Amino acid sequence: MKNIVILGATGSIGDSTLSVVRKHLDKFTINTLSAHKNVDKIIQLAKEFKPRHIVITDELAYQKVQQKLTIKSIQIHSGADVLNSIVADSEVDLVVAGIVGNAGMASVLAAVEAGKTLLLANKESIVSAGELVMPLASKNNAQIIPLDSEHNAIFQCLGDSYQTGIRPKGVNSVTLTASGGPFWKTDANQFKSITPAQAVAHPQWDMGAKISVDSATLMNKGLEVIEAHWLFNMPGEEIHVLIHPQSTIHSMVNFIDGSVLAQMGCPDMQIPISHGLGLGQRLVNDADFLNLLQQQQLTFFQADTVKFRCLQLARDAMFLGGTAPAILNAANEVTVAAFLAGQIRFDQIGEINDRMLNDIQTTKVESLTQLQDLDTEVRFKTETHINSK
Ligand code: NDP
Ligand code: MG
């Protein structure tokens, strides 16, 4: 029996994780589920899984849950800080990091500091704090298992040669595939009129709003290049991106002898998540099996980094190093939220991210507190810039 903490249990990653867990209740016990604002859903999940703890990070939502949920065996906690002690609890075996954005950074660091096996979906934390997370993982023997489908695909192709944060032997480069999102064929001069509803309607994957917009701007792929850089300890030049609209090949490893291994499957997060949860054992899940005859063809295209400037910005930030990825990531969280709220246009996401990356001074990464202060500063500057427009 593995004791699991699911951070962000009420989100899309939470849904897929719990779908897998539901099929394997003989293998997993839910220790903790966390939510931010979704009161009804966390109550429903608490009733179903009867975890030892639930954590509600939003204060108002916490008060509502406390009034409505009366199962004595479940301890109800409020605030983000408690997540850091819960993930470090000696009873906990696996931590699924499914919180969206920088809000998940402290709990990711706490899990690796405690030497836990971290199943990582929350890419923003490693983008911003990779320089802290990776040495801490190595010092405390924490294993980081990627759930992001591309990185999980690479992890599957590497097999036993994957070790957290160590450059795999015999590898020449990796190729991350990208569906291209809904607009890879759209003319750039139409970007001004793209609505939030169009941007979140992803052609292949069903995901939360923020990552769906990131997929539409290709910022998601940029963040994934940085994520791969940290997880596999590879330089940016050896991390390629290809548009592959069918989302059948989830990524590839190009070995030094010319062999290429790719991982394929239907675009369903239950597949990488069950692979991560299984820790080397394959687990059945509800994802469809791949039918290649229905696919007709698999196609690949170069990603256009002029049209999709966020992809280029992420590469620029990675080469700049230090706090540059954290600055870009924080700015992007604000611009995406502003776009979803109808405050800025789709094409302004990249424009404002670019401006923030260039205007805010990059320094060395030193500590979590420094990164949290920087996050507050970048959010403030980005919001001020948006409000002045
Ligand atoms: P969702 O928006 O669907 O879910 C986000 C989760 O985080 C919810 O449980 C939400 O709680 C919680 N949350 C939101 N804000 C806060 C906060 N300030 N503090 C604590 N918890 C918070 O996102 P996804 O599940 O799509 O994505 C989660 C992460 O996984 C992201 O980093 C994303 O990039 C990554 N990822 C997602 C994939 C996917 O298929 N969805 C694929 C690969 C990676 P509540 O709903 O209760 O407010
Ligand atoms: Mg991905």
Short mmCIF file of N, CA, C and O in Angstrom, two decimals, residues 263-358:
data_model
loop_
_atom_site.label_atom_id
_atom_site.label_comp_id
_atom_site.label_asym_id
_atom_site.label_seq_id
_atom_site.Cartn_x
_atom_site.Cartn_y
_atom_site.Cartn_z
N GLN A 263 7.50 7.35 -27.40
CA GLN A 263 6.39 6.76 -26.65
C GLN A 263 5.11 7.26 -27.29
O GLN A 263 4.96 8.45 -27.59
N MET A 264 4.18 6.33 -27.54
CA MET A 264 2.93 6.68 -28.21
C MET A 264 1.74 6.30 -27.34
O MET A 264 1.85 5.47 -26.45
N GLY A 265 0.62 6.88 -27.66
CA GLY A 265 -0.61 6.53 -26.94
C GLY A 265 -1.65 7.59 -27.22
O GLY A 265 -1.37 8.63 -27.82
N CYS A 266 -2.88 7.32 -26.79
CA CYS A 266 -3.93 8.33 -26.93
C CYS A 266 -3.61 9.50 -26.01
O CYS A 266 -2.96 9.32 -24.98
N PRO A 267 -4.04 10.71 -26.39
CA PRO A 267 -3.77 11.85 -25.52
C PRO A 267 -4.68 11.85 -24.29
O PRO A 267 -5.73 12.47 -24.28
N ASP A 268 -4.26 11.12 -23.27
CA ASP A 268 -5.05 11.01 -22.04
C ASP A 268 -4.05 10.96 -20.88
O ASP A 268 -3.18 10.08 -20.84
N MET A 269 -4.17 11.91 -19.95
CA MET A 269 -3.19 12.00 -18.86
C MET A 269 -3.21 10.80 -17.93
O MET A 269 -2.28 10.62 -17.13
N GLN A 270 -4.25 9.97 -18.02
CA GLN A 270 -4.24 8.76 -17.17
C GLN A 270 -3.05 7.86 -17.52
O GLN A 270 -2.60 7.08 -16.69
N ILE A 271 -2.58 7.96 -18.78
CA ILE A 271 -1.48 7.08 -19.19
C ILE A 271 -0.16 7.47 -18.49
O ILE A 271 0.41 6.65 -17.77
N PRO A 272 0.32 8.73 -18.65
CA PRO A 272 1.54 9.05 -17.89
C PRO A 272 1.35 8.98 -16.37
O PRO A 272 2.27 8.58 -15.65
N ILE A 273 0.15 9.32 -15.90
CA ILE A 273 -0.06 9.29 -14.44
C ILE A 273 -0.03 7.85 -13.93
O ILE A 273 0.60 7.57 -12.90
N SER A 274 -0.65 6.91 -14.65
CA SER A 274 -0.60 5.53 -14.14
C SER A 274 0.81 4.97 -14.25
O SER A 274 1.23 4.20 -13.38
N HIS A 275 1.55 5.42 -15.26
CA HIS A 275 2.94 4.99 -15.34
C HIS A 275 3.74 5.51 -14.14
O HIS A 275 4.52 4.79 -13.52
N GLY A 276 3.49 6.78 -13.78
CA GLY A 276 4.18 7.36 -12.63
C GLY A 276 3.78 6.67 -11.33
O GLY A 276 4.63 6.29 -10.53
N LEU A 277 2.48 6.48 -11.16
CA LEU A 277 1.99 5.87 -9.91
C LEU A 277 2.47 4.43 -9.76
O LEU A 277 2.70 3.94 -8.66
N GLY A 278 2.63 3.75 -10.90
CA GLY A 278 3.00 2.33 -10.86
C GLY A 278 4.44 2.09 -10.45
O GLY A 278 4.80 0.98 -10.09
N LEU A 279 5.27 3.11 -10.48
CA LEU A 279 6.69 3.00 -10.10
C LEU A 279 7.35 1.77 -10.75
O LEU A 279 7.90 0.91 -10.06
N GLY A 280 7.19 1.70 -12.05
CA GLY A 280 7.83 0.58 -12.76
C GLY A 280 6.87 -0.55 -13.09
O GLY A 280 7.19 -1.43 -13.89
N GLN A 281 5.70 -0.55 -12.48
CA GLN A 281 4.69 -1.57 -12.79
C GLN A 281 3.61 -0.93 -13.65
O GLN A 281 3.19 0.19 -13.33
N ARG A 282 3.18 -1.57 -14.70
CA ARG A 282 2.11 -1.00 -15.55
C ARG A 282 0.76 -1.16 -14.85
O ARG A 282 0.46 -2.24 -14.32
N LEU A 283 -0.04 -0.13 -14.87
CA LEU A 283 -1.36 -0.18 -14.22
C LEU A 283 -2.45 0.05 -15.27
O LEU A 283 -2.34 0.97 -16.10
N VAL A 284 -3.51 -0.74 -15.21
CA VAL A 284 -4.62 -0.51 -16.14
C VAL A 284 -5.32 0.80 -15.76
O VAL A 284 -5.28 1.23 -14.60
N ASN A 285 -5.94 1.42 -16.76
CA ASN A 285 -6.68 2.67 -16.51
C ASN A 285 -7.79 2.77 -17.55
O ASN A 285 -7.97 1.85 -18.35
N ASP A 286 -8.52 3.87 -17.53
CA ASP A 286 -9.67 4.01 -18.44
C ASP A 286 -9.33 4.68 -19.77
O ASP A 286 -10.24 5.00 -20.54
N ALA A 287 -8.05 4.94 -20.02
CA ALA A 287 -7.70 5.59 -21.30
C ALA A 287 -7.96 4.62 -22.46
O ALA A 287 -7.85 3.40 -22.29
N ASP A 288 -8.29 5.18 -23.62
CA ASP A 288 -8.51 4.33 -24.80
C ASP A 288 -7.17 3.76 -25.28
O ASP A 288 -6.12 4.37 -25.08
N PHE A 289 -7.25 2.61 -25.95
CA PHE A 289 -6.06 2.08 -26.60
C PHE A 289 -5.87 2.79 -27.94
O PHE A 289 -6.85 3.18 -28.58
N LEU A 290 -4.63 2.90 -28.35
CA LEU A 290 -4.33 3.59 -29.60
C LEU A 290 -4.69 2.70 -30.79
O LEU A 290 -4.31 1.52 -30.81
N ASN A 291 -5.42 3.26 -31.74
CA ASN A 291 -5.73 2.53 -32.97
C ASN A 291 -5.04 3.24 -34.13
O ASN A 291 -5.52 4.27 -34.61
N LEU A 292 -3.89 2.70 -34.54
CA LEU A 292 -3.10 3.39 -35.56
C LEU A 292 -3.81 3.44 -36.92
O LEU A 292 -3.58 4.35 -37.71
N LEU A 293 -4.70 2.47 -37.17
CA LEU A 293 -5.42 2.49 -38.45
C LEU A 293 -6.37 3.69 -38.53
O LEU A 293 -6.62 4.22 -39.61
N GLN A 294 -6.85 4.13 -37.37
CA GLN A 294 -7.72 5.30 -37.36
C GLN A 294 -6.93 6.60 -37.52
O GLN A 294 -7.47 7.64 -37.84
N GLN A 295 -5.64 6.52 -37.23
CA GLN A 295 -4.80 7.71 -37.26
C GLN A 295 -4.54 8.23 -38.67
O GLN A 295 -4.34 9.39 -38.88
N GLN A 296 -4.51 7.29 -39.63
CA GLN A 296 -4.19 7.61 -41.03
C GLN A 296 -2.75 8.10 -41.20
O GLN A 296 -1.98 7.54 -41.92
N GLN A 297 -2.37 9.18 -40.52
CA GLN A 297 -1.00 9.66 -40.69
C GLN A 297 -0.50 10.39 -39.44
O GLN A 297 -1.28 10.92 -38.67
N LEU A 298 0.82 10.36 -39.31
CA LEU A 298 1.48 11.13 -38.24
C LEU A 298 2.33 12.18 -38.94
O LEU A 298 3.15 11.84 -39.78
N THR A 299 2.11 13.44 -38.61
CA THR A 299 2.85 14.50 -39.32
C THR A 299 3.65 15.36 -38.33
O THR A 299 3.32 15.43 -37.15
N PHE A 300 4.68 16.01 -38.84
CA PHE A 300 5.59 16.80 -38.01
C PHE A 300 5.96 18.10 -38.72
O PHE A 300 6.18 18.10 -39.93
N PHE A 301 6.01 19.18 -37.97
CA PHE A 301 6.33 20.50 -38.55
C PHE A 301 7.25 21.26 -37.60
O PHE A 301 7.24 21.04 -36.40
N GLN A 302 7.99 22.19 -38.19
CA GLN A 302 8.85 23.06 -37.39
C GLN A 302 7.96 24.04 -36.60
O GLN A 302 6.98 24.53 -37.14
N ALA A 303 8.32 24.32 -35.36
CA ALA A 303 7.56 25.31 -34.59
C ALA A 303 7.99 26.71 -35.00
O ALA A 303 9.18 26.98 -35.15
N ASP A 304 7.01 27.58 -35.20
CA ASP A 304 7.30 28.95 -35.64
C ASP A 304 7.49 29.86 -34.41
O ASP A 304 6.53 30.28 -33.77
N THR A 305 8.76 30.17 -34.10
CA THR A 305 9.03 30.94 -32.88
C THR A 305 8.86 32.45 -33.08
O THR A 305 8.98 33.21 -32.13
N VAL A 306 8.60 32.86 -34.31
CA VAL A 306 8.29 34.29 -34.53
C VAL A 306 6.81 34.51 -34.23
O VAL A 306 6.43 35.39 -33.46
N LYS A 307 5.99 33.64 -34.82
CA LYS A 307 4.55 33.74 -34.58
C LYS A 307 4.23 33.43 -33.11
O LYS A 307 3.41 34.09 -32.50
N PHE A 308 4.90 32.43 -32.57
CA PHE A 308 4.68 32.04 -31.17
C PHE A 308 5.88 32.50 -30.34
O PHE A 308 6.75 31.71 -30.00
N ARG A 309 5.90 33.81 -30.04
CA ARG A 309 7.09 34.37 -29.40
C ARG A 309 7.31 33.82 -27.99
O ARG A 309 8.43 33.86 -27.48
N CYS A 310 6.25 33.32 -27.34
CA CYS A 310 6.43 32.79 -25.98
C CYS A 310 7.39 31.60 -25.96
O CYS A 310 8.14 31.42 -25.00
N LEU A 311 7.38 30.80 -27.02
CA LEU A 311 8.30 29.66 -27.08
C LEU A 311 9.74 30.16 -27.13
O LEU A 311 10.62 29.66 -26.41
N GLN A 312 9.97 31.20 -27.93
CA GLN A 312 11.31 31.78 -28.02
C GLN A 312 11.69 32.45 -26.70
O GLN A 312 12.83 32.34 -26.24
N LEU A 313 10.72 33.14 -26.07
CA LEU A 313 11.00 33.82 -24.79
C LEU A 313 11.47 32.83 -23.74
O LEU A 313 12.37 33.12 -22.94
N ALA A 314 10.83 31.66 -23.72
CA ALA A 314 11.21 30.65 -22.72
C ALA A 314 12.63 30.17 -22.98
O ALA A 314 13.43 30.00 -22.05
N ARG A 315 12.96 29.97 -24.24
CA ARG A 315 14.35 29.58 -24.56
C ARG A 315 15.31 30.69 -24.14
O ARG A 315 16.37 30.44 -23.56
N ASP A 316 14.94 31.95 -24.45
CA ASP A 316 15.80 33.08 -24.07
C ASP A 316 16.02 33.10 -22.56
O ASP A 316 17.13 33.29 -22.08
N ALA A 317 14.92 32.89 -21.82
CA ALA A 317 15.00 32.93 -20.35
C ALA A 317 15.90 31.81 -19.85
O ALA A 317 16.70 32.00 -18.92
N MET A 318 15.80 30.64 -20.47
CA MET A 318 16.63 29.51 -20.04
C MET A 318 18.11 29.82 -20.27
O MET A 318 18.94 29.56 -19.41
N PHE A 319 18.42 30.42 -21.43
CA PHE A 319 19.83 30.74 -21.70
C PHE A 319 20.33 31.88 -20.80
O PHE A 319 21.48 31.89 -20.39
N LEU A 320 19.43 32.82 -20.48
CA LEU A 320 19.81 33.89 -19.54
C LEU A 320 20.12 33.30 -18.17
O LEU A 320 21.02 33.74 -17.46
N GLY A 321 19.33 32.31 -17.77
CA GLY A 321 19.55 31.62 -16.49
C GLY A 321 19.14 32.45 -15.29
O GLY A 321 18.43 33.45 -15.41
N GLY A 322 19.61 32.04 -14.11
CA GLY A 322 19.28 32.75 -12.87
C GLY A 322 17.78 32.83 -12.68
O GLY A 322 17.06 31.85 -12.87
N THR A 323 17.32 34.05 -12.34
CA THR A 323 15.89 34.21 -12.07
C THR A 323 15.07 34.48 -13.33
O THR A 323 13.85 34.69 -13.23
N ALA A 324 15.71 34.49 -14.51
CA ALA A 324 14.96 34.83 -15.74
C ALA A 324 13.74 33.92 -15.97
O ALA A 324 12.64 34.42 -16.24
N PRO A 325 13.88 32.58 -15.85
CA PRO A 325 12.68 31.75 -16.05
C PRO A 325 11.58 32.05 -15.03
O PRO A 325 10.39 32.01 -15.36
N ALA A 326 11.98 32.38 -13.79
CA ALA A 326 10.98 32.70 -12.75
C ALA A 326 10.24 33.98 -13.10
O ALA A 326 9.02 34.10 -12.89
N ILE A 327 10.97 34.95 -13.65
CA ILE A 327 10.36 36.24 -14.05
C ILE A 327 9.36 35.99 -15.18
O ILE A 327 8.20 36.42 -15.13
N LEU A 328 9.81 35.25 -16.18
CA LEU A 328 8.93 34.98 -17.32
C LEU A 328 7.69 34.21 -16.87
O LEU A 328 6.56 34.52 -17.27
N ASN A 329 7.90 33.20 -16.03
CA ASN A 329 6.78 32.38 -15.58
C ASN A 329 5.75 33.19 -14.78
O ASN A 329 4.54 33.06 -14.99
N ALA A 330 6.25 34.04 -13.87
CA ALA A 330 5.32 34.85 -13.05
C ALA A 330 4.55 35.83 -13.93
O ALA A 330 3.33 36.00 -13.79
N ALA A 331 5.27 36.47 -14.87
CA ALA A 331 4.60 37.41 -15.77
C ALA A 331 3.53 36.69 -16.57
O ALA A 331 2.41 37.17 -16.74
N ASN A 332 3.87 35.49 -17.03
CA ASN A 332 2.93 34.72 -17.84
C ASN A 332 1.68 34.31 -17.04
O ASN A 332 0.58 34.29 -17.58
N GLU A 333 1.86 33.99 -15.76
CA GLU A 333 0.68 33.64 -14.95
C GLU A 333 -0.29 34.83 -14.90
O GLU A 333 -1.50 34.67 -14.95
N VAL A 334 0.28 36.03 -14.81
CA VAL A 334 -0.57 37.23 -14.75
C VAL A 334 -1.20 37.53 -16.11
O VAL A 334 -2.41 37.81 -16.18
N THR A 335 -0.41 37.45 -17.17
CA THR A 335 -0.97 37.79 -18.49
C THR A 335 -2.04 36.78 -18.90
O THR A 335 -3.06 37.15 -19.48
N VAL A 336 -1.81 35.50 -18.59
CA VAL A 336 -2.82 34.49 -18.95
C VAL A 336 -4.12 34.75 -18.18
O VAL A 336 -5.21 34.71 -18.75
N ALA A 337 -3.99 35.05 -16.89
CA ALA A 337 -5.20 35.35 -16.08
C ALA A 337 -5.91 36.58 -16.63
O ALA A 337 -7.14 36.63 -16.72
N ALA A 338 -5.12 37.59 -17.04
CA ALA A 338 -5.71 38.83 -17.57
C ALA A 338 -6.41 38.56 -18.91
O ALA A 338 -7.48 39.10 -19.19
N PHE A 339 -5.80 37.70 -19.72
CA PHE A 339 -6.45 37.34 -20.99
C PHE A 339 -7.76 36.60 -20.72
O PHE A 339 -8.80 36.92 -21.31
N LEU A 340 -7.73 35.65 -19.78
CA LEU A 340 -8.94 34.89 -19.47
C LEU A 340 -10.04 35.79 -18.91
O LEU A 340 -11.23 35.55 -19.10
N ALA A 341 -9.61 36.87 -18.22
CA ALA A 341 -10.58 37.80 -17.63
C ALA A 341 -11.01 38.88 -18.64
O ALA A 341 -11.75 39.81 -18.28
N GLY A 342 -10.52 38.80 -19.85
CA GLY A 342 -10.92 39.76 -20.88
C GLY A 342 -10.23 41.11 -20.77
O GLY A 342 -10.63 42.08 -21.40
N GLN A 343 -9.13 41.17 -19.99
CA GLN A 343 -8.43 42.45 -19.81
C GLN A 343 -7.43 42.76 -20.91
O GLN A 343 -7.14 43.91 -21.17
N ILE A 344 -6.83 41.71 -21.47
CA ILE A 344 -5.87 41.93 -22.57
C ILE A 344 -6.19 40.98 -23.72
O ILE A 344 -6.91 40.00 -23.54
N ARG A 345 -5.63 41.30 -24.91
CA ARG A 345 -5.85 40.44 -26.07
C ARG A 345 -4.86 39.27 -26.06
O ARG A 345 -3.82 39.33 -25.42
N PHE A 346 -5.17 38.27 -26.86
CA PHE A 346 -4.32 37.07 -26.96
C PHE A 346 -2.89 37.44 -27.36
O PHE A 346 -1.93 36.95 -26.79
N ASP A 347 -2.76 38.34 -28.35
CA ASP A 347 -1.42 38.68 -28.84
C ASP A 347 -0.62 39.49 -27.82
O ASP A 347 0.60 39.58 -27.91
N GLN A 348 -1.31 40.06 -26.83
CA GLN A 348 -0.60 40.85 -25.82
C GLN A 348 0.07 39.98 -24.75
O GLN A 348 0.92 40.45 -24.01
N ILE A 349 -0.32 38.71 -24.69
CA ILE A 349 0.29 37.82 -23.69
C ILE A 349 1.81 37.79 -23.92
O ILE A 349 2.60 38.09 -23.02
N GLY A 350 2.21 37.47 -25.14
CA GLY A 350 3.63 37.39 -25.47
C GLY A 350 4.32 38.74 -25.38
O GLY A 350 5.45 38.85 -24.90
N GLU A 351 3.61 39.75 -25.84
CA GLU A 351 4.18 41.11 -25.84
C GLU A 351 4.53 41.57 -24.41
O GLU A 351 5.63 42.05 -24.15
N ILE A 352 3.58 41.37 -23.51
CA ILE A 352 3.82 41.82 -22.12
C ILE A 352 4.83 40.91 -21.41
O ILE A 352 5.70 41.39 -20.67
N ASN A 353 4.76 39.61 -21.68
CA ASN A 353 5.76 38.70 -21.09
C ASN A 353 7.17 39.13 -21.51
O ASN A 353 8.11 39.16 -20.69
N ASP A 354 7.32 39.48 -22.78
CA ASP A 354 8.60 39.90 -23.34
C ASP A 354 9.09 41.15 -22.60
O ASP A 354 10.24 41.25 -22.16
N ARG A 355 8.18 42.09 -22.46
CA ARG A 355 8.53 43.35 -21.80
C ARG A 355 9.00 43.11 -20.36
O ARG A 355 9.99 43.67 -19.90
N MET A 356 8.28 42.26 -19.64
CA MET A 356 8.64 41.99 -18.24
C MET A 356 10.00 41.28 -18.15
O MET A 356 10.83 41.61 -17.31
N LEU A 357 10.21 40.33 -19.05
CA LEU A 357 11.49 39.60 -19.03
C LEU A 357 12.65 40.57 -19.28
O LEU A 357 13.71 40.44 -18.69
N ASN A 358 12.40 41.56 -20.14
CA ASN A 358 13.47 42.51 -20.45
C ASN A 358 13.61 43.61 -19.42
O ASN A 358 14.70 44.12 -19.20
#
